[in-house]
Coordinates of C-alpha atoms in Angstrom, one line a residue:
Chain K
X802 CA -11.5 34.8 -15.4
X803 CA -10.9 32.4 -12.4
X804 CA -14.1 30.8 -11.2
X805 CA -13.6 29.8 -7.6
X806 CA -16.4 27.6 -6.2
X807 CA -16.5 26.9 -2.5
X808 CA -18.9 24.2 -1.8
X809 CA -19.6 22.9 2.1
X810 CA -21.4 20.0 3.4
X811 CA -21.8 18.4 6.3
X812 CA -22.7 14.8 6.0
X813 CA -24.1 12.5 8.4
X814 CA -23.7 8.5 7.5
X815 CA -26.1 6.4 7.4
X816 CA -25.6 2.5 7.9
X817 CA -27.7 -0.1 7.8
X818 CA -25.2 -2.7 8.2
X819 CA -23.7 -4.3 11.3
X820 CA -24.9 -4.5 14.7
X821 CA -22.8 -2.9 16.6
X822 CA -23.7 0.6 18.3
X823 CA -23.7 3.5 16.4
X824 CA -21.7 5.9 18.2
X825 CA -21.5 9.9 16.5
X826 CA -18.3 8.1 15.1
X827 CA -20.5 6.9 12.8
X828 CA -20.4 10.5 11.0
X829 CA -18.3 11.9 8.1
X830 CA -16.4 15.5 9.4
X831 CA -17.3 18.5 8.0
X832 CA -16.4 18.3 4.1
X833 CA -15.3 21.2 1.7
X834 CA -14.3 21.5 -1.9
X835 CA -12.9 24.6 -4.0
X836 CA -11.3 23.9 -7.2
X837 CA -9.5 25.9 -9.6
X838 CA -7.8 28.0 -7.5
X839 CA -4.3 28.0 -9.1
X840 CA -3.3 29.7 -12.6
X841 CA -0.1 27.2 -13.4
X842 CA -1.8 23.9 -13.4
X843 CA -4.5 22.5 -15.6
X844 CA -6.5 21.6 -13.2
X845 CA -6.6 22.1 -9.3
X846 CA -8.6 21.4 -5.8
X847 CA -8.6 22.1 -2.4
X848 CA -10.4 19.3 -0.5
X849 CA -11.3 19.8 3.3
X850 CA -12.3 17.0 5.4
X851 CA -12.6 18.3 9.3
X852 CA -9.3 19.6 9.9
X853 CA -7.2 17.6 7.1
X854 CA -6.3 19.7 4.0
X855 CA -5.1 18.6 0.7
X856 CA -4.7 20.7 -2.2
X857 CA -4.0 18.6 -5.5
X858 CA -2.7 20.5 -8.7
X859 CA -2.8 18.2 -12.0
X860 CA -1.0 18.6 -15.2
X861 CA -2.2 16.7 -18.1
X862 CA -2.3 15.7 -20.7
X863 CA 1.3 17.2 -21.4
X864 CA 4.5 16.2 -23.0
X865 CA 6.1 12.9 -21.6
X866 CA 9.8 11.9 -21.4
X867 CA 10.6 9.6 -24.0
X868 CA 12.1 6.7 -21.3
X869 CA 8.5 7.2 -19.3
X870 CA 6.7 7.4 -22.8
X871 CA 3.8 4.5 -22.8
X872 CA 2.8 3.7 -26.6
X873 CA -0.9 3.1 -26.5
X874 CA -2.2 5.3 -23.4
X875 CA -0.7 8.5 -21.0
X876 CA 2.0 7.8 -18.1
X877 CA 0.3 9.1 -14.9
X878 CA 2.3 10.5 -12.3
X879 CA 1.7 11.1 -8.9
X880 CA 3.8 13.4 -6.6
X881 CA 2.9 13.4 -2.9
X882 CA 4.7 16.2 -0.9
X883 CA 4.3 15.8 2.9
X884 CA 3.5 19.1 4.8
X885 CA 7.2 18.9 6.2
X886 CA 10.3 17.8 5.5
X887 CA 11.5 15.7 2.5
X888 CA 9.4 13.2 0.4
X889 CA 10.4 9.3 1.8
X890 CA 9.7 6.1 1.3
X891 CA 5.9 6.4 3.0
X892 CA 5.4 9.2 0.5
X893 CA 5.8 6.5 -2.3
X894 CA 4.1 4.1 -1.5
X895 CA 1.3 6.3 -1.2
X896 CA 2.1 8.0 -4.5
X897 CA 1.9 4.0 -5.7
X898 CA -1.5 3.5 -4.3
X899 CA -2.7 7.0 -5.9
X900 CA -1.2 6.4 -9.1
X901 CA -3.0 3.1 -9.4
X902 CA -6.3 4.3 -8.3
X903 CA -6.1 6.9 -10.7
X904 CA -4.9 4.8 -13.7
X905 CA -8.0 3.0 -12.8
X906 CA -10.2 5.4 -13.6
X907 CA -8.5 7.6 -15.9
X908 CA -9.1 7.0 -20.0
X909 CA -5.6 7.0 -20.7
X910 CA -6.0 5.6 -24.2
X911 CA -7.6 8.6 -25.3
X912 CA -4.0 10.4 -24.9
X913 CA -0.8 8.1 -26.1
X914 CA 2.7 9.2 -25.0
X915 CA 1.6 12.1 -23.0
X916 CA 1.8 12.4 -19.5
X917 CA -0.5 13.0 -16.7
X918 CA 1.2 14.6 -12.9
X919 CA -1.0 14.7 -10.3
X920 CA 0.4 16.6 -7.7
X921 CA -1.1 16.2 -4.0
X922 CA 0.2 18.6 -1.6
X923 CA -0.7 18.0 1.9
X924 CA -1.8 21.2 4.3
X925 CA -3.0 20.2 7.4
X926 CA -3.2 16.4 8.3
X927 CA -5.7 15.7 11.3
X928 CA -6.1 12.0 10.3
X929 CA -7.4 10.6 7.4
X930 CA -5.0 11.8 5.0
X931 CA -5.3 9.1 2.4
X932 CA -8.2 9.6 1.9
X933 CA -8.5 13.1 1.6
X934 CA -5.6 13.1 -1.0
X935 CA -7.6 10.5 -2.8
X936 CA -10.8 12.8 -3.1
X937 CA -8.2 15.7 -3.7
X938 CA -7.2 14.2 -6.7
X939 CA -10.5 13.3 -8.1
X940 CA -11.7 16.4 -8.0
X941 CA -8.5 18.2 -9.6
X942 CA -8.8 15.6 -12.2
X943 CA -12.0 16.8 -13.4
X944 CA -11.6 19.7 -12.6
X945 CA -8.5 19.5 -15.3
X946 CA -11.1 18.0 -17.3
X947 CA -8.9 14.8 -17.9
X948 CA -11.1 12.1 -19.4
X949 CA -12.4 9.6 -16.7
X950 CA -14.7 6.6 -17.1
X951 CA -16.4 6.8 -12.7
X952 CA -15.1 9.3 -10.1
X953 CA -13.4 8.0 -7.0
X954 CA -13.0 8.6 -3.8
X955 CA -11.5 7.8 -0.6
X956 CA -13.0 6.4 2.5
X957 CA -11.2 6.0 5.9
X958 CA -12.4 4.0 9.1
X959 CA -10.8 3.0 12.4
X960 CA -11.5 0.3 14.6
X961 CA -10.5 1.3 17.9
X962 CA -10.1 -1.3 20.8
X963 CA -13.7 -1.9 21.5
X964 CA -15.1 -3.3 17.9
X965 CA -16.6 0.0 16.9
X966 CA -16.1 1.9 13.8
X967 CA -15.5 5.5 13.2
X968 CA -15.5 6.8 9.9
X969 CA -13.4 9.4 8.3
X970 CA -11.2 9.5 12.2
X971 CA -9.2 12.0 13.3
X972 CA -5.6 11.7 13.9
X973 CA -6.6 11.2 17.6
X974 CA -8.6 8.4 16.8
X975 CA -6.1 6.8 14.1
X976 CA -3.3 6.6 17.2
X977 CA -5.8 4.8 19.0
X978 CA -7.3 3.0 17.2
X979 CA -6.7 -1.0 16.8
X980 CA -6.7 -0.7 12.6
X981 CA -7.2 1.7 10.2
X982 CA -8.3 0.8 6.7
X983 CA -8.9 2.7 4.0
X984 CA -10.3 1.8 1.0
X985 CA -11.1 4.3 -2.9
X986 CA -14.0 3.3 -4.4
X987 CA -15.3 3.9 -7.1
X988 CA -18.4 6.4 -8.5
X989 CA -20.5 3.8 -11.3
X990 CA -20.8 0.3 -8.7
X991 CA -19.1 1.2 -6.0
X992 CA -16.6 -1.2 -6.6
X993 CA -12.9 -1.7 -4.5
X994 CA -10.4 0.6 -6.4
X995 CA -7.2 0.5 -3.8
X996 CA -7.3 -0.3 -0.2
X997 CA -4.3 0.3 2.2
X998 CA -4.5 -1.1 6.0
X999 CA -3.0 -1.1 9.1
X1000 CA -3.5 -2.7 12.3
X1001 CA -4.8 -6.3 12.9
X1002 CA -8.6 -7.2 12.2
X1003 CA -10.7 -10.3 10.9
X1004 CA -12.2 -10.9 7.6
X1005 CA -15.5 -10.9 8.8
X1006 CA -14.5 -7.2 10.3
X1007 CA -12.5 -6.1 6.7
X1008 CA -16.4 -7.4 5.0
X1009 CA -18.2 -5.0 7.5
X1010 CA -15.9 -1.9 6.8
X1011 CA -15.6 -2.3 3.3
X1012 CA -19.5 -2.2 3.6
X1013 CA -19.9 0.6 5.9
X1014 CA -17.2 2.5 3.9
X1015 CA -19.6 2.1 0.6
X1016 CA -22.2 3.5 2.2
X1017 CA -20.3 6.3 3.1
X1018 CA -18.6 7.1 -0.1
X1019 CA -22.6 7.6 -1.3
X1020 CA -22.5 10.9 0.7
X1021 CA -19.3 11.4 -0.7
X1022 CA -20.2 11.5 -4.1
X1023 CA -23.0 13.2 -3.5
X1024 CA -21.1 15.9 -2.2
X1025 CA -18.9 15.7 -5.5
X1026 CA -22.1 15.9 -7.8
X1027 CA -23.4 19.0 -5.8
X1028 CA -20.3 21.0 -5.5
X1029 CA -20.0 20.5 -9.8
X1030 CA -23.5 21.6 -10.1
X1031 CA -22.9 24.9 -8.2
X1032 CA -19.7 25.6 -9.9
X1033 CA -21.1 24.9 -13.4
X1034 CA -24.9 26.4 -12.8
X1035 CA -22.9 29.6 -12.3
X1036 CA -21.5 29.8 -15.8
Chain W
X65 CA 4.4 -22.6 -33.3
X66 CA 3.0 -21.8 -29.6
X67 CA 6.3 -19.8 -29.2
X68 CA 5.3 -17.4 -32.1
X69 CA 1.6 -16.9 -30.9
X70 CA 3.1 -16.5 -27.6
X71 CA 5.2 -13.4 -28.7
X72 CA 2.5 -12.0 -30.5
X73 CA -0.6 -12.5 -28.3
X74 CA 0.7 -13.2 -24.6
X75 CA -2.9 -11.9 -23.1
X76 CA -4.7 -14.4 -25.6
X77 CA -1.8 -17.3 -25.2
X78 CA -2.3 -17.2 -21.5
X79 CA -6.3 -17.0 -21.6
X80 CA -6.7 -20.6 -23.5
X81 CA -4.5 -21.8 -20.9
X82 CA -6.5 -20.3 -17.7
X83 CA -9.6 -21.2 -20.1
X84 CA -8.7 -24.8 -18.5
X85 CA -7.9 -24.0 -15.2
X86 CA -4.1 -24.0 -15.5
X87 CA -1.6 -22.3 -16.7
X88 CA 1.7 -22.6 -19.1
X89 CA 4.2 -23.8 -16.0
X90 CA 1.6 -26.4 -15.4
X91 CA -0.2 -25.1 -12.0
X92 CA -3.3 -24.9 -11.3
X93 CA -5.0 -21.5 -10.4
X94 CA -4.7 -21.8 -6.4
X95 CA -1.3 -23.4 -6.6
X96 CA 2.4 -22.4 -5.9
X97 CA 5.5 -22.8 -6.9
X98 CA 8.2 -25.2 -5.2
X99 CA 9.7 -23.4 -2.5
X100 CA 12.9 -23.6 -0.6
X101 CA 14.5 -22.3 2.4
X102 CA 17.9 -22.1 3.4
X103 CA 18.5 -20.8 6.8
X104 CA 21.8 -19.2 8.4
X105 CA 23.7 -19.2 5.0
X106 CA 25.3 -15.8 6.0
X107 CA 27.8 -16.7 8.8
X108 CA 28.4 -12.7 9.0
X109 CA 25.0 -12.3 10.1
X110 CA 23.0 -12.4 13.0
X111 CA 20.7 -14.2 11.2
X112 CA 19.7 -14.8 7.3
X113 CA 17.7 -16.7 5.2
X114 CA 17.3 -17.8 1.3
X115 CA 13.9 -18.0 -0.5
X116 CA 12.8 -19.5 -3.5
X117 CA 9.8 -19.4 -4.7
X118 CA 9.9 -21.0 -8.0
X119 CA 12.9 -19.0 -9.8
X120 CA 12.3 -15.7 -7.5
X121 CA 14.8 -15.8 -4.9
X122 CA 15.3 -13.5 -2.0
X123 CA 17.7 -13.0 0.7
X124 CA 17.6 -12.0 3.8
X125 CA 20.6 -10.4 6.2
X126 CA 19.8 -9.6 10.2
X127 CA 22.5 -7.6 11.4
X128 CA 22.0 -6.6 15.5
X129 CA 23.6 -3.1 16.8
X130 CA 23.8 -0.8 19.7
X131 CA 21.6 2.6 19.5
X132 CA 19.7 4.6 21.8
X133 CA 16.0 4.9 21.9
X134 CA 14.0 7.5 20.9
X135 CA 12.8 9.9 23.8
X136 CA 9.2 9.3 23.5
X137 CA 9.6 5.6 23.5
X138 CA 12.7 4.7 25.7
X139 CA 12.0 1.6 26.1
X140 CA 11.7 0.2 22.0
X141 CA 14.0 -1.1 20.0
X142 CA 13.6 -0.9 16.5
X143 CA 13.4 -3.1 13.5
X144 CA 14.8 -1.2 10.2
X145 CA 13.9 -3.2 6.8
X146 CA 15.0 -2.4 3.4
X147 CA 14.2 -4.3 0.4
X148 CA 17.2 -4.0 -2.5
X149 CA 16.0 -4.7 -6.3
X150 CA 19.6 -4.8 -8.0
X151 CA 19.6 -5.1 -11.8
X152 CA 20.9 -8.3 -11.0
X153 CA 17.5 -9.7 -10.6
X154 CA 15.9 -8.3 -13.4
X155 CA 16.6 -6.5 -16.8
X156 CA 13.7 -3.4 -15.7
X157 CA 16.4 -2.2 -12.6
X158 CA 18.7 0.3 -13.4
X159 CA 21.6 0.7 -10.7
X160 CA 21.5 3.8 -8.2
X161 CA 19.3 4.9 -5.6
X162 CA 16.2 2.5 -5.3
X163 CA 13.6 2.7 -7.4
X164 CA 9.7 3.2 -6.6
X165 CA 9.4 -0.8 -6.8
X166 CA 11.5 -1.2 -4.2
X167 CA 10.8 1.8 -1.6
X168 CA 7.4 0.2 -2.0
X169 CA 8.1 -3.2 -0.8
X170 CA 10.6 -2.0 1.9
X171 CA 7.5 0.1 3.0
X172 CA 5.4 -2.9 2.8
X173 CA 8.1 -5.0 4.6
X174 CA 7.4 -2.0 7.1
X175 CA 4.0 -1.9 7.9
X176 CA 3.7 -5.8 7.7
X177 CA 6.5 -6.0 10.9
X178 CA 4.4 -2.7 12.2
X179 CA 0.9 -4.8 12.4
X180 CA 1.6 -8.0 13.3
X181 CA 3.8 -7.7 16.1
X182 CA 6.0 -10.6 14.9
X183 CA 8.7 -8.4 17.2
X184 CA 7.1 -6.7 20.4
X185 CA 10.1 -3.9 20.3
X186 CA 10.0 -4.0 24.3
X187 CA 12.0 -7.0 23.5
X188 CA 14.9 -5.1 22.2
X189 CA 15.3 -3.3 25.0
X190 CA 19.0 -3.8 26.9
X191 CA 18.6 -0.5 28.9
X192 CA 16.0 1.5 28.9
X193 CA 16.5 5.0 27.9
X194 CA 20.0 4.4 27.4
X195 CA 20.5 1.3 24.9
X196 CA 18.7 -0.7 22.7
X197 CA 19.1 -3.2 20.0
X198 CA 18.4 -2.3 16.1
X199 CA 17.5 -4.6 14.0
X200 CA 18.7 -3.8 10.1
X201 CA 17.1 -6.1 7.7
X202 CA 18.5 -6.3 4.5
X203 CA 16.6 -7.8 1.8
X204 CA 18.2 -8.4 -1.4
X205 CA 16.0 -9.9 -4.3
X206 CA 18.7 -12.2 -6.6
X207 CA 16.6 -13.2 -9.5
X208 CA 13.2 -11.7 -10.0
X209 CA 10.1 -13.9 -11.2
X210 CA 7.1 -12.2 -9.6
X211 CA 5.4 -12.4 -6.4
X212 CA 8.5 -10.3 -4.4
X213 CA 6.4 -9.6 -1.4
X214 CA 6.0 -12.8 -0.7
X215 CA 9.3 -13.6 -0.8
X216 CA 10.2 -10.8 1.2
X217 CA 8.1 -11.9 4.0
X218 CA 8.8 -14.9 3.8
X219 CA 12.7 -14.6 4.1
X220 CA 12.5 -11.7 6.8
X221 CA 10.0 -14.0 8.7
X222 CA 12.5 -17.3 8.7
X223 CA 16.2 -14.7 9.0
X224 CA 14.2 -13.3 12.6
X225 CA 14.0 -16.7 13.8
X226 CA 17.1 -17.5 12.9
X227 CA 18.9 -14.2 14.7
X228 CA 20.6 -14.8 18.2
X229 CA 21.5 -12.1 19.9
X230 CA 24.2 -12.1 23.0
X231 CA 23.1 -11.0 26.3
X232 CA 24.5 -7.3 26.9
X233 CA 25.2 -5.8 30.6
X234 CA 25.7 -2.4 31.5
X235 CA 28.8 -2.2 34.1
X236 CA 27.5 0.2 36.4
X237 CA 31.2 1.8 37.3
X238 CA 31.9 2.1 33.4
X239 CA 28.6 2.7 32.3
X240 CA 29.5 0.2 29.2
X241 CA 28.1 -2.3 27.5
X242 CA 29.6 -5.7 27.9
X243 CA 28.5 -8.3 25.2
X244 CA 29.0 -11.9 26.2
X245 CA 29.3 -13.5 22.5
X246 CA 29.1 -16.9 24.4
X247 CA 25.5 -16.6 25.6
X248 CA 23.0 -16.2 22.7
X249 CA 19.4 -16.6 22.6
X250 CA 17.0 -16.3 20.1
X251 CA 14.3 -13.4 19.6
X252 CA 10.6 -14.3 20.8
X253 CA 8.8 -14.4 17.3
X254 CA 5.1 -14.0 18.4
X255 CA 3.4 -14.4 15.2
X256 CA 3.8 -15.7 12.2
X257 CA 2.7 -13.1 9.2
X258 CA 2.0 -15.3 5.9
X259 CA 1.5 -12.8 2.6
X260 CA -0.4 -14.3 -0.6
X261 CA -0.4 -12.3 -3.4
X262 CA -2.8 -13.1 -6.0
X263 CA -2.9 -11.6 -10.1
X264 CA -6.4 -10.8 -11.4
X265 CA -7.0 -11.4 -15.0
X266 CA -10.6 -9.7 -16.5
X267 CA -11.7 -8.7 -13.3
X268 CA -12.7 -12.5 -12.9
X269 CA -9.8 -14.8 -12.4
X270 CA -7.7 -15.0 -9.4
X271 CA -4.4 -16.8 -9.4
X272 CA -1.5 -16.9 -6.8
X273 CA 1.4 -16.5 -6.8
X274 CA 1.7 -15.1 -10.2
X275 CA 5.1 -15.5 -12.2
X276 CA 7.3 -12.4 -13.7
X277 CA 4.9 -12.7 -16.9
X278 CA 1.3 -12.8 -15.1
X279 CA 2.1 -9.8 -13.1
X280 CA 2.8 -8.0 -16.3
X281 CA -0.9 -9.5 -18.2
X282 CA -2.7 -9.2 -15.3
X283 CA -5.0 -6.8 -14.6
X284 CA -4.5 -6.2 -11.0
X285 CA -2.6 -7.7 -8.3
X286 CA -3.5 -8.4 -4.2
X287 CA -1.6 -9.2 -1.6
X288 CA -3.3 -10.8 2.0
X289 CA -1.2 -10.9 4.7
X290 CA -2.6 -13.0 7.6
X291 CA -1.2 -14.7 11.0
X292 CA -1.9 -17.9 12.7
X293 CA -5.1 -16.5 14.5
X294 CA -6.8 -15.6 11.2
X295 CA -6.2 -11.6 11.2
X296 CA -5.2 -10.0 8.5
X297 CA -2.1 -7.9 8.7
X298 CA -2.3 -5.8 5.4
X299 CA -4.4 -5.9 2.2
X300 CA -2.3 -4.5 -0.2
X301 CA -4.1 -3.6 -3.5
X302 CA -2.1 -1.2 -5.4
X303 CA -2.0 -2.3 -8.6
X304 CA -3.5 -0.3 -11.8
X305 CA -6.6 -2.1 -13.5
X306 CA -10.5 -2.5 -13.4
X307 CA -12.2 -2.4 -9.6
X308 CA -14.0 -5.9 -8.7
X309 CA -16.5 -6.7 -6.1
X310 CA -14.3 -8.3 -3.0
X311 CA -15.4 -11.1 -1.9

């Protein structure tokens, strides 16, 4: 009785913002989706973006350890494993910055003292792994059907040494690159959720990314909305 | 009276005071607490600092050693922080290995020496391929009242200044190191990384440098870390709560 949906999409980005050149940068990779694809957890997904592979198992709402117990709302958890070698201190403070996306978003009151693990477990990284962990989660989330007030989801963009900006970059391109920002936004207003950054840049520069990256994050959910449709027009 | 309320309703004790633009320790909104530096306190170290900002106090321990240099980048030195949260500082820090609070600042610490360049690790380099200077950091958090990363920076910032290293030669019969502890000189800082971290209350209300308390009301918390030209190092929002429109 597994139902395994297998959505693809190639998205271009539009911008409207800005005046620097577009370059084919300017373009989200190739995006995929399957969810549900393992028995143990309650929920699960297997986000593709270019060559970057996350697959995110959640668990929720389930019993919670009485030191980690929360009195009015669920505990989340996050558990980042790398693709090799030992969780360190990187891996946590990316499980922080997941974490608090997802308490964010996630109706927590609606499930006192239980606890939520969201388990990201990364595949393939080919640059922007953040990101893809982020939209990983999301879509395990629902796909746990864990109550949620917006979706999320995670946006990446480089600056490389010239001023201009590639979206979603490649590993290639992060190493290159002069800063790398990325930002989870959210589904309702596409408000700022988390953002994490690296590299040196301006304000004026962190106004047109975060910008650039909303417009992005359109195509994004998009993608979300029509990957759901297919798996649930099916049933 | 205000004590009672305070006990009961913190979230609603605090609003009437940020109603009026201040709050209980008498700041106002964009204001910080007294701060105080104390450089060089540690004679054992190559170079330390003391931070207070308000009641959180941080210290900071350089200590200098011999390593060798990574193959792909023979020519680096490197710079090793690591923040400490003891459950001296606070009653929420239980002793053993660090918690997530910590491995998350020393990975902030990290990334904020990472962006700015305040080191350029070319510097540290006594020989290349052979021998280079590592820098271990130590951060140690005494008493903890909010607003840590600021701290942090602050007190790795002012211990890197303070560091003097002593000029090292390689004797080319022995192929050792000689240290000449008489001649010293100081590290070339090239910038100077500032963080603010700022507490958001109802998605409206943006305060710095928020006390132990306000971190725990707040809704969300931000950290800006810029230089003297203007660039922003890191934008740390991590913290749980309600998105707002930046800017």
């Amino acid at each position: 009785m597994e139902e395994e949906t297998h959505t693809d999409a190639k998205i271009r980005a539009e911008n409207g913002t800005g005046s620097s050149p577009r370059g084919p940068g300017r373009s989200l990779r190739h995006f995929a989706c399957e969810q549900n694809l393992l028995s143990r957890p309650d929920g699960s997904a297997s986000f593709l973006q270019g060559d970057t592979s996350v697959l995110a198992g959640v668990y929720g709402p389930a019993e919670v350890k009485v030191s980690k117990e929360i009195f009015n709302k669920a505990t989340l958890e996050v558990i980042l494993r790398p693709k090799i070698g030992l969780p360190g201190v990187a891996e946590k403070s990316r499980e922080r910055l997941i974490r608090n996306t997802c308490e964010a978003v996630v109706l927590g009151t609606l499930h006192p003292r239980t606890s939520i693990t969201v388990v990201p477990q990364v595949v393939s990284d080919a640059g922007s792994l953040l990101a893809c962990c982020l939209n990983a989660a999301c879509m395990a989330l629902v796909d746990a059907g864990v109550p949620m007030r917006a979706l999320f989801c995670g946006v990446a963009c480089a600056l490389d040494s010239d001023g201009t900006l590639v979206l979603d970059p490649t590993s290639k391109q992060e190493k290159e690159a002069r800063a790398v920002l990325t930002f989870a936004l959210d589904s309702v207003e596409r408000k700022l959720l988390m953002s994490s950054t690296k590299g040196l840049y301006s304000d004026t520069e962190l106004q047109q990314y975060l910008a650039a990256a909303q417009a992005a994050s359109r195509h994004v959910f998009r993608f979300y909305r029509e990957s759901l449709q297919r798996r649930y027009s099916k049933s | 009276m205000a004590a009672g309320f305070k006990t009961v309703e913190p979230l609603e004790y605090y609003r009437r005071f940020l109603k009026e633009n201040c709050r209980p320790d008498g700041r106002e909104l964009g204001e910080f607490r007294t701060t105080t530096v104390n450089i060089g306190s540690i004679s054992t170290a190559d170079g330390s600092a003391l931070v207070k900002l308000g009641n959180t106090t941080v210290i900071c321990g350089v200590k200098a050693e011999f390593a060798a240099p990574s193959t792909d980048a023979p020519d680096k030195g490197y710079v090793v922080p690591n923040v400490d949260l003891p459950p001296l500082c606070s009653s929420r820090f239980r002793s053993g290995p660090p918690g997530e609070e910590a491995q998350v600042a020393s990975q902030f610490i990290a990334d904020v020496i990472e962006n700015s360049q305040i080191i350029q690790k070319e510097d540290l380099c006594i020989s290349p391929g052979k021998l280079v200077w590592v820098l271990y950091c130590d951060l140690i958090c005494l008493d903890y009242d909010g607003n840590i990363l600021d701290a942090c920076t602050f007190a790795l910032l002012a211990a890197l200044k303070n560091v003097q290293l002593p000029e090292v030669t390689i004797n080319e019969e022995t192929a050792l190191a000689e240290v000449n502890l008489k001649k010293k000189s100081y590290l070339n800082i090239r910038t100077h990384p500032v963080a603010t971290s700022f507490a958001v209350f109802d998605d409206t209300l943006l305060i710095v440098d928020p006390t132990g308390e306000e971190e725990h009301l707040a809704t969300g918390t931000l950290t800006i870390v810029m230089d003297e030209e203007g660039k922003l190092c890191c934008l740390h929002k991590p913290e749980t709560g309600t998105s707002f429109s930046f800017f």
